[in-house]
C-alpha positions as a printed Julia matrix, in Angstrom:
318×3 Matrix{Float64}:
 -32.45  -76.55  -21.08
 -32.22  -76.24  -17.29
 -35.01  -77.53  -15.05
 -35.6   -76.49  -11.51
 -34.91  -79.22   -8.96
 -36.72  -79.08   -5.67
 -34.89  -80.36   -2.63
 -36.72  -81.56    0.31
 -35.74  -79.8     3.51
 -34.89  -82.02    6.46
 -37.41  -82.04    9.17
 -36.52  -79.83   12.15
 -37.13  -80.84   15.65
 -39.73  -78.88   17.48
 -38.15  -76.55   20.0
 -39.6   -76.04   23.38
 -41.15  -72.65   24.25
 -38.31  -72.06   26.68
 -35.67  -72.46   23.92
 -37.49  -70.07   21.63
 -37.72  -67.42   24.4
 -33.96  -67.75   25.09
 -33.16  -67.25   21.39
 -35.36  -64.18   21.17
 -33.7   -62.6    24.3
 -30.24  -63.16   22.96
 -31.08  -61.75   19.53
 -32.56  -58.64   21.07
 -29.45  -58.15   23.17
 -27.3   -58.46   20.06
 -29.23  -55.78   18.14
 -29.01  -53.38   21.04
 -25.23  -53.98   21.38
 -24.71  -53.41   17.66
 -26.56  -50.22   17.63
 -24.66  -49.01   20.67
 -21.26  -49.57   19.08
 -22.47  -48.34   15.75
 -23.5   -44.98   17.05
 -20.7   -44.52   19.61
 -17.66  -45.29   17.47
 -14.56  -43.57   18.69
 -12.98  -40.9    16.35
  -9.85  -43.07   15.88
 -11.93  -46.14   14.83
 -14.08  -44.01   12.56
 -10.99  -42.62   10.78
  -9.21  -45.97   10.46
 -10.03  -48.15    7.38
  -8.66  -51.18    9.31
 -11.11  -50.66   12.15
 -14.13  -50.47    9.93
 -13.06  -52.76    7.04
 -14.01  -50.03    4.6
 -11.66  -48.69    1.95
 -10.46  -45.14    2.59
 -12.27  -42.37    0.64
  -9.92  -39.91   -1.05
 -11.54  -36.51   -0.95
 -10.83  -33.92   -3.67
  -8.28  -31.31   -2.9
  -9.54  -27.92   -1.72
 -10.53  -25.77   -4.64
  -8.41  -22.73   -5.45
 -10.52  -19.59   -4.63
 -11.81  -17.71   -7.58
 -10.7   -14.11   -6.85
 -11.2   -12.55  -10.33
 -13.89  -13.29  -12.88
 -13.13  -12.98  -16.58
 -15.28  -10.7   -18.65
 -18.23  -12.34  -20.29
 -17.26  -10.88  -23.69
 -14.05   -9.42  -25.14
 -13.34   -5.94  -23.91
 -12.92   -3.19  -26.59
 -12.31    0.48  -26.37
 -12.02    2.06  -22.95
  -9.18    4.35  -21.71
  -5.79    4.64  -23.36
  -3.0     3.99  -20.96
   0.8     4.06  -21.33
   1.36    1.07  -19.11
   2.6    -2.11  -20.77
   0.14   -4.12  -18.66
  -3.01   -2.96  -16.93
  -6.26   -4.15  -15.5
  -9.36   -2.71  -13.9
 -11.42   -4.84  -11.48
 -14.67   -4.46   -9.53
 -13.42   -4.9    -5.93
 -16.76   -6.18   -4.76
 -17.48   -8.86   -7.33
 -14.11   -9.57   -8.78
 -15.32   -8.9   -12.29
 -12.72   -7.73  -14.79
 -13.89   -4.51  -16.4
 -10.98   -3.77  -18.64
  -7.6    -5.29  -19.32
  -4.45   -4.9   -21.37
  -2.05   -7.79  -21.51
  -3.23   -8.9   -18.03
  -1.17  -12.09  -17.84
   2.18  -10.78  -19.03
   4.81  -11.57  -16.42
   6.73   -8.47  -15.36
   8.98   -7.34  -12.47
   6.78   -5.68   -9.96
   9.13   -3.69   -7.66
   7.67   -2.69   -4.27
   4.18   -3.87   -5.05
   5.75   -7.14   -3.81
   5.13   -5.79   -0.37
   1.35   -6.45   -0.74
   2.05  -10.12   -0.39
   4.61   -9.54    2.39
   2.06   -7.56    4.31
  -0.71  -10.11    3.81
   1.4   -12.93    5.16
   2.69  -10.89    8.12
  -0.86  -10.05    9.08
  -1.74  -13.79    9.01
   1.36  -15.12   10.83
   2.68  -12.39   13.15
   0.89  -10.67   16.06
   1.19   -6.93   15.55
   1.99   -6.41   19.24
   5.02   -8.75   18.96
   8.28   -6.94   19.62
  10.73   -7.64   16.81
  14.47   -7.58   17.24
  16.0    -5.99   14.16
  18.55   -8.28   12.49
  21.82   -6.93   11.16
  20.95   -7.96    7.58
  17.87   -5.74    7.71
  20.03   -2.69    8.37
  22.14   -3.53    5.27
  19.19   -3.92    2.91
  19.87   -1.73   -0.21
  17.99    1.25   -1.43
  14.94    2.51    0.37
  15.36    2.18    4.15
  13.67    4.01    7.05
  16.87    3.7     9.11
  16.23    0.79   11.48
  19.08    0.15   13.91
  20.67   -3.25   14.51
  19.25   -5.12   17.56
  16.72   -2.4    18.36
  13.33   -3.71   19.46
  10.33   -2.49   17.52
   6.65   -3.57   17.68
   5.54   -5.23   14.54
   2.75   -2.77   13.88
   5.28    0.05   13.58
   7.24   -2.03   11.02
   4.01   -2.72    9.1
   3.42    1.03    8.89
   6.96    1.48    7.63
   6.44   -1.32    5.09
   3.22   -0.1     3.54
   3.32    3.66    4.06
   7.02    4.54    3.76
   7.84    1.33    1.67
  10.92    0.51    3.75
  12.93   -2.45    2.45
  14.5    -2.83    5.89
  10.94   -3.17    7.37
  10.23   -5.93    4.89
  13.34   -7.84    5.82
  12.73   -7.52    9.64
   9.11   -8.55    9.34
   9.96  -11.57    7.15
  12.51  -12.89    9.62
  10.17  -12.31   12.56
   7.33  -14.09   10.84
   9.19  -17.15    9.38
  12.59  -17.31   11.13
  14.68  -16.55    8.03
  14.19  -14.6     4.81
  14.32  -17.7     2.49
  11.66  -19.43    4.56
   9.44  -16.37    4.22
  10.0   -16.24    0.44
   8.98  -19.89    0.29
   5.77  -19.03    2.14
   5.1   -16.22   -0.34
   5.29  -18.65   -3.23
   3.12  -21.21   -1.42
   0.52  -18.53   -0.82
   0.64  -17.45   -4.47
  -0.11  -21.07   -5.53
  -2.88  -21.36   -2.99
  -4.5   -18.19   -4.33
  -4.18  -19.42   -7.92
  -1.68  -16.75   -8.97
  -0.19  -18.55  -11.9
   1.83  -15.66  -13.28
   3.58  -14.97  -10.02
   6.95  -15.94   -8.5
   8.84  -14.29   -5.64
  12.54  -14.14   -4.86
  12.32  -10.97   -2.74
  10.36   -9.85    0.32
  10.55   -6.18   -0.7
  10.82   -6.15   -4.52
  14.27   -4.61   -4.45
  15.48   -7.66   -6.46
  14.05   -7.92  -10.01
  15.58  -11.27  -11.1
  13.0   -14.03  -10.63
  10.59  -11.68   -8.79
   7.61  -11.11  -11.11
   3.85  -11.11  -11.39
   1.12   -9.84  -13.73
  -1.53   -7.18  -13.59
  -4.14   -9.89  -13.23
  -2.4   -11.6   -10.32
  -1.67   -8.32   -8.51
  -5.36   -7.31   -8.74
  -6.31  -10.75   -7.33
  -3.78  -10.56   -4.56
  -4.85   -7.0    -3.69
  -8.53   -8.03   -3.51
  -7.47  -10.79   -1.12
  -5.33   -8.51    1.01
  -8.05   -5.84    1.3
 -10.2    -8.31    3.22
  -8.05   -7.49    6.24
  -9.23   -4.39    8.1
  -5.66   -3.51    9.24
  -4.33   -3.68    5.72
  -7.09   -1.45    4.47
  -6.48    1.11    7.2
  -2.74    1.2     6.71
  -2.68    1.5     2.88
  -5.23    4.33    3.12
  -3.09    6.38    5.54
  -1.63    9.53    3.99
   0.69   10.5     6.91
   1.51    8.55   10.01
   3.19   10.04   13.1
   4.86    7.19   15.08
   6.48    7.44   18.48
   9.88    5.84   18.73
  12.37    4.91   21.37
  15.45    7.09   22.15
  17.42    8.45   20.46
  14.94    8.62   17.58
  11.84    9.6    19.65
   9.5    10.01   16.66
   9.13    9.23   12.99
   6.83   10.5    10.26
   5.8     8.25    7.36
   4.53    9.96    4.23
   2.65    7.71    1.79
   4.08    7.91   -1.75
   0.77    7.15   -3.36
  -0.26   10.55   -4.79
  -3.8     9.41   -5.57
  -4.6     9.53   -1.82
  -4.23   13.29   -2.01
  -5.46   13.99   -5.51
  -8.22   11.5    -6.46
 -11.65   11.5    -4.78
 -12.39    8.21   -3.05
  -8.79    6.86   -3.34
  -7.9     4.53   -0.43
  -4.78    2.55   -1.45
  -2.81    0.58   -2.25
   0.91    0.46   -3.19
   3.49    2.12   -5.43
   6.66    0.55   -6.86
   9.69    1.36   -9.08
  12.9    -0.15  -10.14
  14.82    0.42  -13.37
  13.66   -2.8   -14.93
  10.13   -2.73  -13.57
   9.47    0.89  -14.35
   6.71    2.67  -12.54
   4.15    0.33  -11.01
   0.96    1.22   -9.21
  -1.84   -0.73   -7.56
  -4.68    1.72   -6.82
  -7.95    1.31   -4.94
 -10.88    3.71   -4.79
 -14.49    3.72   -3.55
 -17.39    5.98   -4.6
 -21.04    5.54   -3.91
 -20.64    2.21   -2.23
 -18.69    0.75   -5.15
 -15.0    -0.16   -5.08
 -12.46   -0.47   -7.9
  -8.93   -1.81   -8.16
  -6.62   -0.59  -10.91
  -3.16   -2.03  -11.65
  -0.63   -0.47  -14.09
   2.77   -2.02  -14.66
   5.73   -0.33  -16.34
   3.88    2.92  -16.94
   5.21    6.24  -18.26
   2.68    8.0   -15.99
   1.12    5.67  -13.47
  -1.13    8.18  -11.82
  -2.63    9.45  -15.09
  -3.12    5.79  -16.21
  -4.74    4.88  -12.9
  -7.13    7.92  -12.98
  -8.2     7.03  -16.49
  -8.99    3.5   -15.49
 -10.87    4.48  -12.32
 -12.79    7.13  -14.16
 -13.74    4.58  -16.79
 -14.95    2.18  -14.12
 -16.95    4.69  -12.11
 -18.62    6.02  -15.28
 -19.96    2.53  -16.24
């Protein structure tokens, strides 16, 4: 059992009033000085653990944005579509209204250009004059006919990318925005990870290459919803025909949008078509009616426009 032992404190000498006054003044000055330095810490000292003697605090990484919301209950019934993968999304809320194998990874052809355009709009001023590299002129398949070393404002190339779907436009914009095509492809994949697109990987800036260039209906809908936040993107993908002035000897060009829904479906306002032998017919469609917007994606479809119409009609009827 422990007993408490009281120790006698040594007697203290009585201090003179002057000594007590001096101690009080010095203590007050110390408090004032401490408060001054505590509230006027320099940014460097505040950020340095050594300066403060406090262990660094590791903040959580920035959360991946939630672009699409899963349906609260399993989806049954709905429209019949020929596409191997498809999805219908409320553009305003991100709610998934209908889906068919939404996470199946598939080649996506020229719908790849949605990501290319989104990155270009973020990284390249549209009034920048782009010098067309020789490799852009040699890009296979769909080309608008850019000439080597000609100088073209970026906004004209963006029109060619999204309206005409020029692969040479995609190459020229990628090099202008990132310095080289491989660097731009790396940025595309970094952006995909930042947006939480888990079914997506890019090896092409245009979609002309199928190998290793794939996504899913879910990811394309999420990417499109993100891209549509940009007013210039919305305006461009909704354009049916663009008349563009050009330097000599061309003088003028006319871009005709390949998206037939813009001319045949009420409220249609985008977004992008695509086709290769392996990818089949792909379509990302957007439409607005009565203040409500919908995004429909169909991949490898026997009739992409019929499939998209059925999805959009289903959504607007709900």
